[in-house]
Short mmCIF file of C-alpha atoms and ligand atoms in Angstrom, two decimals:
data_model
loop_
_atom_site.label_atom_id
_atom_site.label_comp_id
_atom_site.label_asym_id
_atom_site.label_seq_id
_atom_site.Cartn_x
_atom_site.Cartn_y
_atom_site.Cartn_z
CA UNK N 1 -98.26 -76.46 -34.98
CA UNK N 2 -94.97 -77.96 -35.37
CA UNK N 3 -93.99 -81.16 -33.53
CA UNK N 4 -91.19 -83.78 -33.39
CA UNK N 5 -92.97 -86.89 -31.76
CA UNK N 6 -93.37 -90.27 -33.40
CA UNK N 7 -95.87 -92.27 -32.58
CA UNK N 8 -95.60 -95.36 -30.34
CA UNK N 9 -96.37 -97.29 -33.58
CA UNK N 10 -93.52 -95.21 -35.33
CA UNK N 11 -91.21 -95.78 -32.42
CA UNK N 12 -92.27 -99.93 -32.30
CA UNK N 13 -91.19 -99.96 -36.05
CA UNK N 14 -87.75 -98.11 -35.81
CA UNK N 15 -87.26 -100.72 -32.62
CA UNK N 16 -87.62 -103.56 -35.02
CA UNK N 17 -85.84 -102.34 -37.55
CA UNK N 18 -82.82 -101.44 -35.40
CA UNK N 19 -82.84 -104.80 -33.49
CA UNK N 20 -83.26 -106.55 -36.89
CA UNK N 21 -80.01 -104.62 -38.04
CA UNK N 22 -78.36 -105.39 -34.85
CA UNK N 23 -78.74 -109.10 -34.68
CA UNK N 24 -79.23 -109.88 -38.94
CA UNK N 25 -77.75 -107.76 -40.69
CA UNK N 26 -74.79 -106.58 -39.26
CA UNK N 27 -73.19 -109.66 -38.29
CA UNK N 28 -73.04 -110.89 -42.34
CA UNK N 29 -72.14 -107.43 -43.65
CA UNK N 30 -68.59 -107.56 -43.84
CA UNK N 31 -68.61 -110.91 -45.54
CA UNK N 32 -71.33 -110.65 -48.05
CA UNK N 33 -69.87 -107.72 -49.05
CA UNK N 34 -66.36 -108.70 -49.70
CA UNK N 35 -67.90 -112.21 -51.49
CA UNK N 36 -70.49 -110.14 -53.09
CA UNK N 37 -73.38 -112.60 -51.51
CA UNK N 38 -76.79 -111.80 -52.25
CA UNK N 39 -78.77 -111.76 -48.98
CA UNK N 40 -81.76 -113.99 -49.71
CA UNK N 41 -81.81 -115.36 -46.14
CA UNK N 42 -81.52 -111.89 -44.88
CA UNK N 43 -85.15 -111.04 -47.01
CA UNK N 44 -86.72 -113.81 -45.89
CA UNK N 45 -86.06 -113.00 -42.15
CA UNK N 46 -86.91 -109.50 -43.28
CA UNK N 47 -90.22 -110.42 -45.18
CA UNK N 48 -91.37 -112.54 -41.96
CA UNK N 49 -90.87 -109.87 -40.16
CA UNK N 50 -92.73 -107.53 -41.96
CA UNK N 51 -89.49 -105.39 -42.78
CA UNK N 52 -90.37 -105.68 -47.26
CA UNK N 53 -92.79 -103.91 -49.46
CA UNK N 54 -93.63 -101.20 -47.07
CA UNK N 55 -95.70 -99.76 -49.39
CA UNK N 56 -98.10 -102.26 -50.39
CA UNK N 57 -102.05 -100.97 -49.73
CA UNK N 58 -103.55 -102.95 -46.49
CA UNK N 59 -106.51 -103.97 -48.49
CA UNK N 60 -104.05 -105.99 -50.68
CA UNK N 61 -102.71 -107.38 -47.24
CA UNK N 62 -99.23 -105.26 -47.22
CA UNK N 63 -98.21 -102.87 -44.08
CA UNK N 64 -99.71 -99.73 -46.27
CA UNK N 65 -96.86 -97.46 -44.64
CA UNK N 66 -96.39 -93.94 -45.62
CA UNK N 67 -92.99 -92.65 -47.15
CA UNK N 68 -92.36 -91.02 -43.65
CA UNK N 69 -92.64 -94.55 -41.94
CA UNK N 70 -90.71 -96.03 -44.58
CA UNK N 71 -88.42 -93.32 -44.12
CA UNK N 72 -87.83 -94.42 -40.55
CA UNK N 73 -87.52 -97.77 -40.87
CA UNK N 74 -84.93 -97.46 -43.80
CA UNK N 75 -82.29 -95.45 -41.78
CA UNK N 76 -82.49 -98.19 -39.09
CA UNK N 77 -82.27 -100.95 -41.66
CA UNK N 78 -79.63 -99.07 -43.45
CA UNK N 79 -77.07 -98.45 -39.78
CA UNK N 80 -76.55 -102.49 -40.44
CA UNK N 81 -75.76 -102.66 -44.22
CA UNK N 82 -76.76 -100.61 -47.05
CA UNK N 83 -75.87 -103.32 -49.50
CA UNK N 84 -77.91 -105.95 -47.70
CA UNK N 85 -80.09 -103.76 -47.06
CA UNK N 86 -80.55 -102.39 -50.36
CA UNK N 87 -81.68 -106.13 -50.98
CA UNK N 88 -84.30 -105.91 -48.58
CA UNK N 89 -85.73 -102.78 -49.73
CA UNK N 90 -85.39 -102.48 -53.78
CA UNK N 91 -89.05 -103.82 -54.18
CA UNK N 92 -90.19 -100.41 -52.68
CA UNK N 93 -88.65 -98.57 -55.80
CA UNK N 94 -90.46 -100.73 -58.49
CA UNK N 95 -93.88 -100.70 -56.60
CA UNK N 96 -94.27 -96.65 -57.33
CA UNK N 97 -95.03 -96.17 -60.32
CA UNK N 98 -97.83 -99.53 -59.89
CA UNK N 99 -99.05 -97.43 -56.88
CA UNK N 100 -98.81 -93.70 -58.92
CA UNK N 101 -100.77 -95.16 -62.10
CA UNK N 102 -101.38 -98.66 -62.13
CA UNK N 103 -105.10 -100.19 -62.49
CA UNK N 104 -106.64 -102.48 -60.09
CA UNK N 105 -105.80 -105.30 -61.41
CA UNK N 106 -101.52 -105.15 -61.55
CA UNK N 107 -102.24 -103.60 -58.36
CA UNK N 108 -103.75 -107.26 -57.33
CA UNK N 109 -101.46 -109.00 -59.60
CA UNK N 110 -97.96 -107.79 -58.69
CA UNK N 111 -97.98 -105.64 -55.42
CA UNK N 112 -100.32 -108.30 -53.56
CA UNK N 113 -97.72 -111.35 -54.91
CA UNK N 114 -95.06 -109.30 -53.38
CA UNK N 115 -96.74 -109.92 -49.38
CA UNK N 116 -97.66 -113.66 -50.30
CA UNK N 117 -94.33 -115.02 -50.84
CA UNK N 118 -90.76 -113.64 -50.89
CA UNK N 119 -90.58 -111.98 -54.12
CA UNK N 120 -88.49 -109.55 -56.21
CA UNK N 121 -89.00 -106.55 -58.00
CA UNK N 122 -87.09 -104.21 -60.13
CA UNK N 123 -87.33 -100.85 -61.36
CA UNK N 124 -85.92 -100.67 -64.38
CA UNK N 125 -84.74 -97.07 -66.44
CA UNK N 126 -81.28 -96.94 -66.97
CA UNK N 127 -79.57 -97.79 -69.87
CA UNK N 128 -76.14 -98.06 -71.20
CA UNK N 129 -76.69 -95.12 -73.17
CA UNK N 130 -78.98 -92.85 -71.08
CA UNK N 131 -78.83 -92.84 -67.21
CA UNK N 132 -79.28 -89.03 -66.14
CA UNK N 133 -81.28 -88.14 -69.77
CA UNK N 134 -83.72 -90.51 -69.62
CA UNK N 135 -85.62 -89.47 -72.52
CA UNK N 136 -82.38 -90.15 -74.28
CA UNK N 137 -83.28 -93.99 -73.79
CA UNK N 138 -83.16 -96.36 -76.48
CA UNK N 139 -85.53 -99.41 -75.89
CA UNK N 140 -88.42 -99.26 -78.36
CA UNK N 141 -91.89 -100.57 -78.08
CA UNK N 142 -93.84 -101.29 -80.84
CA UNK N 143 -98.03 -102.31 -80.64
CA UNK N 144 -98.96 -105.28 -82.75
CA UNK N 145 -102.63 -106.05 -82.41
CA UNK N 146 -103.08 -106.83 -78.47
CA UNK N 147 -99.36 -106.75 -77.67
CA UNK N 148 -96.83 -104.86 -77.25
CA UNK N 149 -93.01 -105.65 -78.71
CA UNK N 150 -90.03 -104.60 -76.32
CA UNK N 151 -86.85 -104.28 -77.48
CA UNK N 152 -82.95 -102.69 -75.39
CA UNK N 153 -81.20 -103.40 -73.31
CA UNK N 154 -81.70 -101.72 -69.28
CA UNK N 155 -78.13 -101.75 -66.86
CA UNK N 156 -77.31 -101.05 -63.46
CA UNK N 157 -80.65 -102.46 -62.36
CA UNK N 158 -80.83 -103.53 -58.72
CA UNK N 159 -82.37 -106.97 -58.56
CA UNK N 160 -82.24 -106.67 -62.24
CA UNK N 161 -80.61 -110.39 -62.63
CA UNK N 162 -83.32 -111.96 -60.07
CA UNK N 163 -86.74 -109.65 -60.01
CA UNK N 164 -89.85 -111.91 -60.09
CA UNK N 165 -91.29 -109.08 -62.17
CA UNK N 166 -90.18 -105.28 -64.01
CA UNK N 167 -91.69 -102.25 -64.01
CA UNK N 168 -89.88 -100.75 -67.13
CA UNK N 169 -90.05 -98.22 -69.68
CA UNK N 170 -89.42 -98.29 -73.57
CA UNK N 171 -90.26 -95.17 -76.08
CA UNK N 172 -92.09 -95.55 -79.24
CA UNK N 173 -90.32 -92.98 -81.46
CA UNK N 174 -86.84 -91.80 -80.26
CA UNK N 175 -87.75 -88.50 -81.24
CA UNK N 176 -90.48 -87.61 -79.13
CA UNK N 177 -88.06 -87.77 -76.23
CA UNK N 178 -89.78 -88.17 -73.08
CA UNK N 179 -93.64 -87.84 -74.48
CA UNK N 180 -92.99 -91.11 -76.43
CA UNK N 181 -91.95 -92.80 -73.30
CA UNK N 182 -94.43 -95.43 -71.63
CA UNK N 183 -94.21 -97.67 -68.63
CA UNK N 184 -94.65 -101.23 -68.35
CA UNK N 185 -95.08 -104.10 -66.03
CA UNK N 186 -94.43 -107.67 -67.11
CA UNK N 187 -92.59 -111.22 -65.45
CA UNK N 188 -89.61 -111.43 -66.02
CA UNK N 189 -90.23 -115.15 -67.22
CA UNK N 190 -91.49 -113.83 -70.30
CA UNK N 191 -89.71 -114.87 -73.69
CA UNK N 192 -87.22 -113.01 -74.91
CA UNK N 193 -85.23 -111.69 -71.67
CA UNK N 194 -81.89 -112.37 -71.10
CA UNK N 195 -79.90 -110.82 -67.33
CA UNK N 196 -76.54 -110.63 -65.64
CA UNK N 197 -75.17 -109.67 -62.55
CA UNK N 198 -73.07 -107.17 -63.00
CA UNK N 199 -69.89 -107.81 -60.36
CA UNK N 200 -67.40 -105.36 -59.12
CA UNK N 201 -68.93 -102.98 -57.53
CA UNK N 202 -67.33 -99.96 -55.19
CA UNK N 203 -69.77 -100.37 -52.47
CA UNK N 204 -73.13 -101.93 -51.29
CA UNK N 205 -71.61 -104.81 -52.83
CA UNK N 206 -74.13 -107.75 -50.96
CA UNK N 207 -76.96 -106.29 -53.51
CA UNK N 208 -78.11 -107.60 -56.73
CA UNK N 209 -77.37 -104.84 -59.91
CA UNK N 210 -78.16 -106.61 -63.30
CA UNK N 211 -78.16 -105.92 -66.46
CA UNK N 212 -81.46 -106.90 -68.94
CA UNK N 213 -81.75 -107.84 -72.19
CA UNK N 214 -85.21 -107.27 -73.90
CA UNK N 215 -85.46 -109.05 -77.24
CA UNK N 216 -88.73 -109.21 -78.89
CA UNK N 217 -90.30 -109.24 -75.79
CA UNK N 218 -94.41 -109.76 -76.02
CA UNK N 219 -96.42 -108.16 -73.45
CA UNK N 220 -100.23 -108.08 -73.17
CA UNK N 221 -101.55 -104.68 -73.76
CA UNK N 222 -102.81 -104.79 -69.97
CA UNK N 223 -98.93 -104.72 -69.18
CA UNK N 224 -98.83 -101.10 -69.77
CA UNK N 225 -98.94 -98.84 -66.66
CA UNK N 226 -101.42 -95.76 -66.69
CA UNK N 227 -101.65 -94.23 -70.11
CA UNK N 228 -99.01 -94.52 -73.22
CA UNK N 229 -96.91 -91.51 -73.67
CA UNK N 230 -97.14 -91.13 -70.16
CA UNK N 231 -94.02 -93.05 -68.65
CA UNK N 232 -91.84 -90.20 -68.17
CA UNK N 233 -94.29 -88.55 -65.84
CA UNK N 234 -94.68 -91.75 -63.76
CA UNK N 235 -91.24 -92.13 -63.23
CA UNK N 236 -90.47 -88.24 -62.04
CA UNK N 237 -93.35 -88.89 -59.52
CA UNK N 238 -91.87 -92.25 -58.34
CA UNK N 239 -88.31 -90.37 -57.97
CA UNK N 240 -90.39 -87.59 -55.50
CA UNK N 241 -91.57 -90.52 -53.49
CA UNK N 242 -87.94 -92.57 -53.85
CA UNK N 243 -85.68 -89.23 -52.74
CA UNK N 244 -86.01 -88.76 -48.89
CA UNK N 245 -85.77 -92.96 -49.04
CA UNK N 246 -82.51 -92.05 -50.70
CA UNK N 247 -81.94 -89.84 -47.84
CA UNK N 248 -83.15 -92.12 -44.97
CA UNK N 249 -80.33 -94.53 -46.29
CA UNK N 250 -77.46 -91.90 -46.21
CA UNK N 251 -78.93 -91.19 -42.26
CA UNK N 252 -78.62 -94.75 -41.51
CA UNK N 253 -74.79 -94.92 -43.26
CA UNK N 254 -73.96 -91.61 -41.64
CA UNK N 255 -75.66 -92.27 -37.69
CA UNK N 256 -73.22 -95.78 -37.92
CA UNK N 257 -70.08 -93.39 -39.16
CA UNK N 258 -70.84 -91.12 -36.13
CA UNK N 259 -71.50 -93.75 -33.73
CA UNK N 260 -68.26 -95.84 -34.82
CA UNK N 261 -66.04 -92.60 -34.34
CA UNK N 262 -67.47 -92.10 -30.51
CA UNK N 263 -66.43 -95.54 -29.48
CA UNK N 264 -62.95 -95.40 -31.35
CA UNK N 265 -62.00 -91.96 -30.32
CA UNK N 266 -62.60 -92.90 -26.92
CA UNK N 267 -60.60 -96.28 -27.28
CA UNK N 268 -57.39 -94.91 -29.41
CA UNK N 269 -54.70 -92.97 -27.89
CA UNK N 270 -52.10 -90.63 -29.27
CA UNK N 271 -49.90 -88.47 -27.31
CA UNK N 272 -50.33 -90.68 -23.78
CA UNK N 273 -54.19 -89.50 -24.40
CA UNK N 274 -57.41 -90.79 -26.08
CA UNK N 275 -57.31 -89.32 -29.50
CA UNK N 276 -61.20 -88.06 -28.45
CA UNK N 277 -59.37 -85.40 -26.10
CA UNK N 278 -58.33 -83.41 -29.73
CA UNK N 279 -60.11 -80.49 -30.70
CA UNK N 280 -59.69 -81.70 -34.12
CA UNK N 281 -61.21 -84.72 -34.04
CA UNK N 282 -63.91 -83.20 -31.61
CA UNK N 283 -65.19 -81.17 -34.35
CA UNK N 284 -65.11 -83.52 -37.00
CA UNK N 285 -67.92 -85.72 -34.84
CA UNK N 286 -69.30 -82.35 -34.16
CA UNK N 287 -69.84 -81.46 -37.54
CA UNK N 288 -71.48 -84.99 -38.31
CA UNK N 289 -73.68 -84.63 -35.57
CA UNK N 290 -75.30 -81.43 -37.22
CA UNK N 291 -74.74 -82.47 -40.85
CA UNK N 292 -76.93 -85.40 -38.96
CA UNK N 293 -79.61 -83.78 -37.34
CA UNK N 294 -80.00 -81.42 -40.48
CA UNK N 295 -80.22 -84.56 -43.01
CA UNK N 296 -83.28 -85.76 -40.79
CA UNK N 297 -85.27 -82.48 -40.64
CA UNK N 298 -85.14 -82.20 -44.39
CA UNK N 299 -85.85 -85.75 -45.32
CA UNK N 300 -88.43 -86.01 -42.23
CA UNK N 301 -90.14 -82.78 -43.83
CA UNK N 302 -89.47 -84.03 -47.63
CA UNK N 303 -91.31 -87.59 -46.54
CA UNK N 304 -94.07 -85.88 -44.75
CA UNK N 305 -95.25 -83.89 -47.70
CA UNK N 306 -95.11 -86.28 -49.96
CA UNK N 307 -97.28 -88.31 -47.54
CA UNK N 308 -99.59 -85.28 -47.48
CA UNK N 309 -99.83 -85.49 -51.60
CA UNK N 310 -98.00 -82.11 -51.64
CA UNK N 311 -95.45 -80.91 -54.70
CA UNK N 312 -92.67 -82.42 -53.24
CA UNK N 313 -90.20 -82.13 -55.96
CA UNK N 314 -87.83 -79.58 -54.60
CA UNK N 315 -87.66 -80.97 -50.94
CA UNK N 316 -87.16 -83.93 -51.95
CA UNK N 317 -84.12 -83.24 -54.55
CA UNK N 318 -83.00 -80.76 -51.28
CA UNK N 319 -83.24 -83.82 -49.13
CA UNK N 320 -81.79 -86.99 -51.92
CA UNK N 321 -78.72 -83.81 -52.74
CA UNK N 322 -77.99 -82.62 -49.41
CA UNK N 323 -78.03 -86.16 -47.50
CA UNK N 324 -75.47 -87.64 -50.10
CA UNK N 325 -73.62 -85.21 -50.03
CA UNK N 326 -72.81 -84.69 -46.49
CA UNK N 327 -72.46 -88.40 -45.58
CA UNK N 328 -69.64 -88.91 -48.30
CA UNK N 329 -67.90 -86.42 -46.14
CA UNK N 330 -69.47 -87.55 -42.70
CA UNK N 331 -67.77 -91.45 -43.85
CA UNK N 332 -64.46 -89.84 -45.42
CA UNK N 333 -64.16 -87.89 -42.21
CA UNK N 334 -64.71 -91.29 -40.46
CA UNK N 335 -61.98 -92.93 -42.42
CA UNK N 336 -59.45 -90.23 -41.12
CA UNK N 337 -60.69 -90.18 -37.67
CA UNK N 338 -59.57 -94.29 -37.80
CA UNK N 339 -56.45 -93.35 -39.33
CA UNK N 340 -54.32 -96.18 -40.76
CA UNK N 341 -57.00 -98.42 -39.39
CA UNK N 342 -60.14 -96.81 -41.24
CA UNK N 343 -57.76 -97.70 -44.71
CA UNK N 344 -58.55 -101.17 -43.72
CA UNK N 345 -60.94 -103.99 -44.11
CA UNK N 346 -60.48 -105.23 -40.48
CA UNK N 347 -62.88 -101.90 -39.16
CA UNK N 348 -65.81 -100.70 -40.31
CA UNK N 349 -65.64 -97.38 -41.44
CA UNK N 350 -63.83 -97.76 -45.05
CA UNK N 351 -67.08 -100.00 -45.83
CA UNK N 352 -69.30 -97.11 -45.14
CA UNK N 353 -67.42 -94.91 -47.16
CA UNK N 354 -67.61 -96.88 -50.52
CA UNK N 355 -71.25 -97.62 -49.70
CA UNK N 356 -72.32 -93.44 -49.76
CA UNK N 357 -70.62 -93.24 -52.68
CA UNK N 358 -73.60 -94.62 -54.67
CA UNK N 359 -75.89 -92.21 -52.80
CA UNK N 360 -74.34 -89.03 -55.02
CA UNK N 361 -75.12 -91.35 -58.27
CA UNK N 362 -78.06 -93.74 -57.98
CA UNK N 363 -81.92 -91.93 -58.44
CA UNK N 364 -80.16 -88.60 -59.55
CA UNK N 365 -76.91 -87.89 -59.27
CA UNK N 366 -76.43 -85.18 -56.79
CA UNK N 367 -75.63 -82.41 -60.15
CA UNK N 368 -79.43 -83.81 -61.45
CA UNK N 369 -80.70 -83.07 -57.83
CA UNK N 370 -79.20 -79.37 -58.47
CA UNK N 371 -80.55 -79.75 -61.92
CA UNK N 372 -84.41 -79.75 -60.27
CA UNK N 373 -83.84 -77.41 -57.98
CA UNK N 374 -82.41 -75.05 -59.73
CA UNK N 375 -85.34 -75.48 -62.67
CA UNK N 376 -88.02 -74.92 -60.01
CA UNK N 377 -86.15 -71.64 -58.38
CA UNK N 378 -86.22 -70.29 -61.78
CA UNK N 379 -89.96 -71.12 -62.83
CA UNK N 380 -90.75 -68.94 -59.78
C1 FAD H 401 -75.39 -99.76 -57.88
C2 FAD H 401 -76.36 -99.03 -58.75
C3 FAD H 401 -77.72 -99.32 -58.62
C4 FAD H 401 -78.64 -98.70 -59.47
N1 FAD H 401 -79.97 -99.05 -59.40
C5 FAD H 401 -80.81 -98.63 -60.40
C6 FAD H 401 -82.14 -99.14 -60.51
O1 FAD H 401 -82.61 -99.92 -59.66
N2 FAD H 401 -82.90 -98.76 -61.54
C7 FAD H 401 -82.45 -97.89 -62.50
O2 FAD H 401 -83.18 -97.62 -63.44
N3 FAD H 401 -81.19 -97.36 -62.41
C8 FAD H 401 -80.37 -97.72 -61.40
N4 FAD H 401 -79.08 -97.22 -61.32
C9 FAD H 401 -78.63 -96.27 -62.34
C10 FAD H 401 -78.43 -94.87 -61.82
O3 FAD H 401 -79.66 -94.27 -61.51
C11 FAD H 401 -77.62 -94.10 -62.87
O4 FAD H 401 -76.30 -94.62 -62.85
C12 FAD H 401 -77.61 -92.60 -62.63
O5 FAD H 401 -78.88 -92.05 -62.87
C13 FAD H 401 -76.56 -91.86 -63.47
O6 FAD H 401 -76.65 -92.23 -64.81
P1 FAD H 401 -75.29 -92.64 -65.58
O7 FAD H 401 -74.62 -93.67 -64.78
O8 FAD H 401 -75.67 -93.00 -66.98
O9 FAD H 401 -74.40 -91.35 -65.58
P2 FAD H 401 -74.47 -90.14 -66.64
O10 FAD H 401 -75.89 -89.73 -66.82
O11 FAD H 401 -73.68 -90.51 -67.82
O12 FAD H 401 -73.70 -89.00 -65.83
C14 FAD H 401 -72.28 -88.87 -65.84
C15 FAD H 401 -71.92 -87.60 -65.09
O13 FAD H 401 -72.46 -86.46 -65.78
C16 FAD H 401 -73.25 -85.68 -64.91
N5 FAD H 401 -74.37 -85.09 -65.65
C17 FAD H 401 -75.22 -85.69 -66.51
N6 FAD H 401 -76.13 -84.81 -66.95
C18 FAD H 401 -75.88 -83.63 -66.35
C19 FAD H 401 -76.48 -82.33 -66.38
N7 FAD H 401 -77.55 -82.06 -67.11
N8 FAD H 401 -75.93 -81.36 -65.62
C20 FAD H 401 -74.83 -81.60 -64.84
N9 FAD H 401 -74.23 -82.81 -64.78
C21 FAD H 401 -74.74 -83.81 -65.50
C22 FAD H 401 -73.73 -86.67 -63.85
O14 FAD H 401 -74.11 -86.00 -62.65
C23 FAD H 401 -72.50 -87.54 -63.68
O15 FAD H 401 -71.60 -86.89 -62.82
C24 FAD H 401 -78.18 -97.77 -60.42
C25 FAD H 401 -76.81 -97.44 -60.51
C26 FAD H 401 -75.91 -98.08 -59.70
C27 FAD H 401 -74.45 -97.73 -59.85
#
């Protein structure tokens, strides 16, 4: 049996988030991104709201929502701000790999301090020198007695200059490539860490990407997640989970494109006539509303599985590849349905379109989401 129907507890959530977007997000967006403001008031309105850390168990007193609820709130979240937005929801991204292969205790420790107080998280696995190869990366760890010794340098983190805590990964031999990688969890008020905001972003400017420095860092050996030599693993599986999140932002960034070009189109005239009377701007707003429609069946379906504990690697690389794609055109399209106007800071739409650009790049770029795919078509 196939069916489309959300629940009325599904529905209740996509309510709040929309009315949260409506009335906190979208009103700051435009300034907080052109000043590059971090949105901490936004995430505390958010986290007494229950609008953070979606993923955090019940029994360590978080909402214990499913990807495909996540999913759904996301999009919603995302049709305000995807910068500010991007603020409210990085935590999600770190607490996978506690929630894939962490023990008990960091489960206690860092997802339930994320639902007492407003708190920040980062995921941290890009480096200067290895973004799409990960198991190119170059921080080492090295055990001495109970502790382990970090050492690199992490960039393009988001929250990276503010997290409360990192989940991060170092190898122990360069030339093991990704079986010498291992995952950790630390504060970040350990000694030897240094961070930056790194400024001058494109888009989703309102969030918080850092850059770390780890210098003879000393972790407990009950910092490391799940078993050494097993990092890599843990952070494919988180990207399964991450991917139709990926998605549910590009919906959100793509339903606001759509819904900006209805109004406009109605409101602009060319040619004594509303510019919405053109075949060729018809079809533009046609094509988004498929492109639209298509992006939620796949990243609907992607979330579902993955809630079902199903491989999910495929869909979800279908879902993270396909949604990016199509809302870089769905916004560009946007631009030139504005004209003149979408050029400029005074309307929404150029806004949108330097926010999807980070879609194609961030979590995989969209040629690493063809990368898996095409991998898994060819293993059979
Ligand atoms: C704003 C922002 C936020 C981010 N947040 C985080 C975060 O929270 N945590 C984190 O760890 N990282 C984060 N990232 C990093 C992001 O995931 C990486 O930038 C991304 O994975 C690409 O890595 P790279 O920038 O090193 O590009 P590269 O890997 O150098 O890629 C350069 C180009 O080569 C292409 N390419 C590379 N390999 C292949 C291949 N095998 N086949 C075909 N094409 C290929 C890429 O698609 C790309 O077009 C963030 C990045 C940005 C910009």
């Amino acid at each position: 049996m196939l069916g489309f129907d959300l629940t009325d507890e599904q529905r209740e959530l996509k309510e709040l988030a929309h009315k949260f977007a409506e009335q906190e997000i979208i009103p700051r967006a435009r300034e907080y991104d052109d000043k590059e403001i971090f949105p901490v008031d936004v995430c505390e309105k958010a986290f007494a709201a229950g609008l953070m850390n979606f993923g955090v168990p019940k029994e360590l007193g978080g909402p214990g929502l499913g990807v495909l609820d996540t999913c759904l709130i996301v999009e919603e979240l995302n049709y305000g701000c995807s910068g500010i937005s991007n603020a409210v929801g990085a935590n999600d991204l770190a607490t996978l790999p506690i929630l894939i292969a962490g023990s008990d205790e960091q489960k206690r420790t860092y997802l339930g301090q994320l639902v007492k107080k407003l708190t920040f998280c980062a995921f941290a696995i890009t480096e200067p020198g290895a973004g799409s190869d990960v198991a190119a990366m170059s921080t080492t760890y090295r055990r001495e007695g109970d502790e382990f010794i970090l050492n690199g340098t992490k960039h393009f983190i988001s929250n990276g200059s503010r997290a409360d805590w990192y989940v991060t990964f170092a190898t122990s031999d360069k030339r093991l490539k990704h079986k010498g990688i291992s995952c950790f969890v630390f504060p970040s008020s350990v000694s030897g860490i240094t961070r930056n905001r790194m400024h001058g972003k494109l888009g989703q400017r309102a969030a918080d990407t850092g850059e770390i420095f780890f210098e003879d860092v000393r972790i407990p050996a009950s910092a490391l997640v799940g078993r050494e030599g097993e990092g890599f693993k843990y952070a494919m599986a988180t990207f399964d989970h991450s991917r139709p999140e990926i998605s549910a932002i590009a919906i959100g960034i793509a339903q606001r494109a759509l819904d900006e070009c209805l109004k406009y189109s109605k409101q602009r005239s060319a040619f004594g006539q509303p510019i919405a009377n053109f075949q060729a701007i018809q079809f533009m707003m046609a094509d988004m509303a498929i492109q639209i429609e298509a992006m939620r069946l796949l990243t609907y379906k992607a979330a579902w599985l993955v809630d079902r504990g199903e491989g999910a690697n495929t869909i979800s690389a279908y879902a993270k590849a396909f949604s990016a794609d199509a809302t870089m055109q769905i916004t560009t399209d946007a631009v030139q349905i504005f004209g003149g106007y979408g050029y400029m800071k005074d309307y929404p739409v150029e806004k949108l379109m330097r926010d999807a650009k980070l879609l194609q790049i961030y979590e995989g770029t969209s040629q690493i989401q063809r990368v898996v795919i095409a991998r898994n078509l060819l293993k059979g």
